[in-house]
Amino acid sequence: MSTPLSALEVQARYHLGAPAATDTYWSSAELIAAANLACHDLWRSVSDLRGLHIATLDVTNVSLAANATSLTGVPADCVRVHMLEPRDLSSSGSSRGLKFTPRPYNSPEFQSARAQDATDPSNGEIFWVQMGAGGPVVAPTVLVAPSVTSAVLLSLTYVPVLADLTAASANPIPGESDNAVIAWMVAYARAKERDDRAPDPSWLTVYATEKQNLLVSLSPRQDQEPMVATAYFQEYWS
């Protein structure tokens, strides 16, 4: 079970030599704020592994309207889109043959698709690209081409925003990350003791080592098959 940030604060105070019962130098609010920043930094790095350690599946809100050039209903907490697909993939699904493929907006494929007439959503390929800041600033815009002649309900897999944490919140970072969070807390707490008000470099080194070990341990997620790159148009090889 994940460790509450309050318990990580206790362990950070061991390193600082400042038990909460007697300490008047570092407040609990200061240390929990540092833990928040540590979790957000780790959250970004773990999500960059593309291993779905941090992901949410929305099967309720997202759709592509007829003749539209962007999706509707993209959640406001969406940071990065992982995957799009028709919501109904059953044999009776009217758009189960529709494929959504990410492409750069200025790629030849996307440019050509933008010039096409609306296509029947029962089959075919739709190119998409994420645009805009994304959460927590604003919901991203997901542009698509070509458009479709009738609406399609979609499933969206995405990286969500990490909400602010409290002392009662569990550490949300997978992979036994407690030591990394504690090292960050101590490093930034020690800044208060330094003339330059910079985080303690020794504890930042501990944090960097823990973070690197964490990322290595989290990827890859499976050992059944070797990790290989797929060749262009490989699915069409005979």
C-alpha atoms as one frame of an Amber mdcrd trajectory, in Angstrom:
protein
   0.000   0.000   0.000   1.239   3.496  -0.830   2.835   5.510   1.969   1.042
   8.701   3.118   3.061  11.878   2.676   2.737  12.435   6.420   4.807   9.273
   6.978   7.408  10.460   4.455   7.575  13.744   6.370   8.428  11.816   9.530
  11.271  10.035   7.740  12.547  13.284   6.229  12.612  14.783   9.720  14.838
  11.911  10.888  17.457  13.045   8.360  16.973  16.677   9.343  17.229  15.884
  13.055  14.006  17.786  13.597  11.134  15.735  15.052   7.783  17.400  14.517
   7.034  17.482  18.243   9.971  19.812  18.973  10.775  21.465  15.647   9.978
  25.141  15.153  12.265  25.631  12.142  10.601  23.501   9.456   6.835  23.482
   9.429   4.828  20.506   8.250   3.384  22.704   5.491   6.903  23.397   4.164
   7.862  19.738   3.997   4.572  18.589   2.481   4.913  21.340  -0.150   8.347
  19.932  -1.000   6.907  16.425  -1.214   4.281  17.750  -3.630   6.985  19.127
  -5.917   8.896  15.841  -5.768   5.820  13.838  -6.751   5.047  16.188  -9.633
   8.610  15.930 -10.942   8.526  12.124 -10.751   5.020  12.069 -12.272   6.291
  13.805 -15.407   9.254  11.474 -15.785   7.305   8.261 -15.187   4.630   9.303
 -17.686   7.380   9.867 -20.270   8.132   6.130 -20.162   4.899   5.567 -22.152
   4.287   2.436 -20.081   0.753   3.346 -18.939   1.931   3.437 -15.323   0.078
   6.747 -15.130  -2.944   6.674 -17.418  -6.719   7.062 -17.451  -9.259   5.593
 -19.853 -12.226   7.811 -20.755 -15.065   5.873 -22.392 -17.789   8.441 -21.694
 -17.043  11.943 -22.906 -15.028  11.992 -26.118 -16.471  11.942 -29.619 -15.842
  13.061 -33.183 -18.780  14.935 -34.661 -19.729  14.727 -38.321 -17.588  17.039
 -40.496 -15.607  18.212 -37.458 -11.854  18.834 -37.558 -11.282  18.293 -33.816
 -12.610  16.099 -31.029 -15.194  17.168 -28.495 -15.271  16.219 -24.825 -11.513
  15.924 -24.253 -11.092  16.049 -20.426  -9.628  19.199 -18.908  -7.094  17.146
 -16.948  -5.612  15.554 -20.078  -1.864  16.195 -20.292  -0.979  13.813 -23.116
  -3.095  11.615 -25.364  -1.874   8.016 -25.497  -4.408   6.453 -27.829  -7.744
   6.938 -29.596 -10.085   4.263 -30.863 -13.805   3.775 -31.547 -15.713   3.117
 -28.333 -17.670   0.178 -29.736 -15.299  -2.490 -31.063 -17.870  -5.272 -31.113
 -18.791  -7.082 -34.314 -21.880  -4.875 -34.577 -19.980  -1.619 -34.028 -20.612
   0.745 -36.924 -17.091   2.221 -36.764 -15.006  -0.682 -35.446 -12.937  -0.694
 -38.638 -11.885   2.936 -38.159  -8.239   3.415 -37.217  -6.803   6.491 -35.475
  -3.123   7.146 -36.200  -0.967   9.944 -34.695   0.893  12.093 -37.209   2.615
  15.498 -37.072   0.288  18.256 -38.244   2.699  19.294 -41.012   3.353  15.735
 -42.250   2.455  14.913 -45.880  -0.167  12.401 -44.692  -1.937  14.937 -42.478
  -1.801  17.636 -45.124  -3.286  15.279 -47.703  -5.992  14.126 -45.263  -7.057
  17.715 -44.568  -7.754  18.155 -48.275 -10.003  15.071 -48.478 -13.783  15.015
 -48.376 -15.468  13.594 -45.289 -15.129   9.821 -45.117 -17.496   7.039 -44.071
 -16.546   6.151 -40.454 -17.283   2.456 -40.942 -13.708   1.983 -42.091 -10.557
   3.892 -43.000  -7.825   5.823 -41.206  -8.026   9.111 -39.301  -4.855  11.052
 -38.464  -4.733  12.976 -35.201  -2.426  15.355 -33.376  -2.592  17.005 -29.958
  -2.328  20.812 -29.888  -2.249  23.345 -27.075  -0.939  23.417 -23.520  -3.007
  20.557 -22.125  -3.850  20.118 -18.461  -3.685  21.715 -15.996  -3.660  24.888
 -18.121  -6.487  23.962 -20.489  -7.864  20.851 -22.166  -5.799  20.098 -25.275
  -7.276  20.375 -28.735  -7.044  17.116 -30.690  -7.099  17.858 -34.413  -8.154
  15.153 -36.874  -8.227  14.619 -40.633 -10.029  13.641 -42.712 -13.417  14.400
 -41.172 -16.209  11.822 -41.037 -19.738  11.860 -42.437 -21.374  10.758 -39.181
 -20.490  11.059 -35.491 -18.184   8.518 -33.825 -18.039   7.824 -30.084 -14.455
   7.365 -28.905 -12.339   5.877 -26.134  -9.451   8.094 -25.047  -6.435   6.814
 -23.116  -4.449   9.698 -21.650  -2.024  10.915 -18.987  -3.964  12.927 -16.397
  -2.874  15.906 -14.320  -1.560  15.109 -10.846  -3.730  16.980  -8.355  -2.137
  18.764  -5.409  -1.442  16.393  -2.537  -1.959  16.803   1.209  -0.289  15.178
   4.200  -3.003  12.519   4.142  -2.476  11.748   0.443  -0.754   8.517  -0.511
   2.437   8.751  -2.533   1.040   8.331  -6.088   4.327   7.431  -7.793   4.769
   3.711  -8.596   7.956   1.699  -8.290   8.937   2.102  -4.616   9.549   5.839
  -4.929   9.458   6.798  -1.233  13.227   7.304  -0.945  13.245   9.676  -3.917
  10.501  11.814  -2.382  12.268  11.873   0.994  15.577  12.903  -0.608  13.870
  15.792  -2.419  12.175  16.914   0.813  15.466  16.942   2.712  17.348  18.689
  -0.114  14.848  21.538  -0.291  14.451  21.757   3.477  18.223  22.154   3.826
  18.064  25.153   1.463  16.713  27.101   4.419  20.020  26.550   6.226  22.244
  27.610   3.327  23.449  31.138   2.636  22.580  30.806  -1.069  19.149  29.280
  -0.287  19.862  26.554  -2.867  18.816  22.928  -2.330  21.452  20.752  -0.701
  23.575  19.299  -3.556  24.360  16.033  -1.749  20.704  15.251  -1.197  19.885
  16.291  -4.763  22.418  13.688  -5.892  20.637  11.103  -3.762  17.348  12.157
  -5.359  18.780  11.934  -8.884  20.137   8.432  -8.216  16.864   7.218  -6.724
  14.928   8.723  -9.626  17.144   7.084 -12.234  16.898   3.696 -10.518  13.129
   4.118 -10.339  12.784   4.846 -14.053  15.018   1.892 -14.966  12.962  -0.466
 -12.820   9.682   0.665 -14.374  10.631   0.059 -18.002   9.937  -2.198 -19.751
   6.788  -3.518 -18.080   6.845  -6.952 -19.699   9.524  -9.558 -20.360   7.483
 -12.005 -22.431   8.441 -10.473 -25.794  11.557  -8.510 -26.793  11.155  -4.776
 -27.358  11.524  -4.154 -31.094  10.828  -1.299 -33.482   8.080  -1.862 -36.031
   9.057  -1.235 -39.644   7.043   1.222 -41.719   4.060  -0.577 -43.372   5.103
  -3.823 -41.622   1.465  -4.770 -41.080   1.098  -5.030 -44.870   4.055  -7.387
 -45.380   3.133 -10.870 -46.493
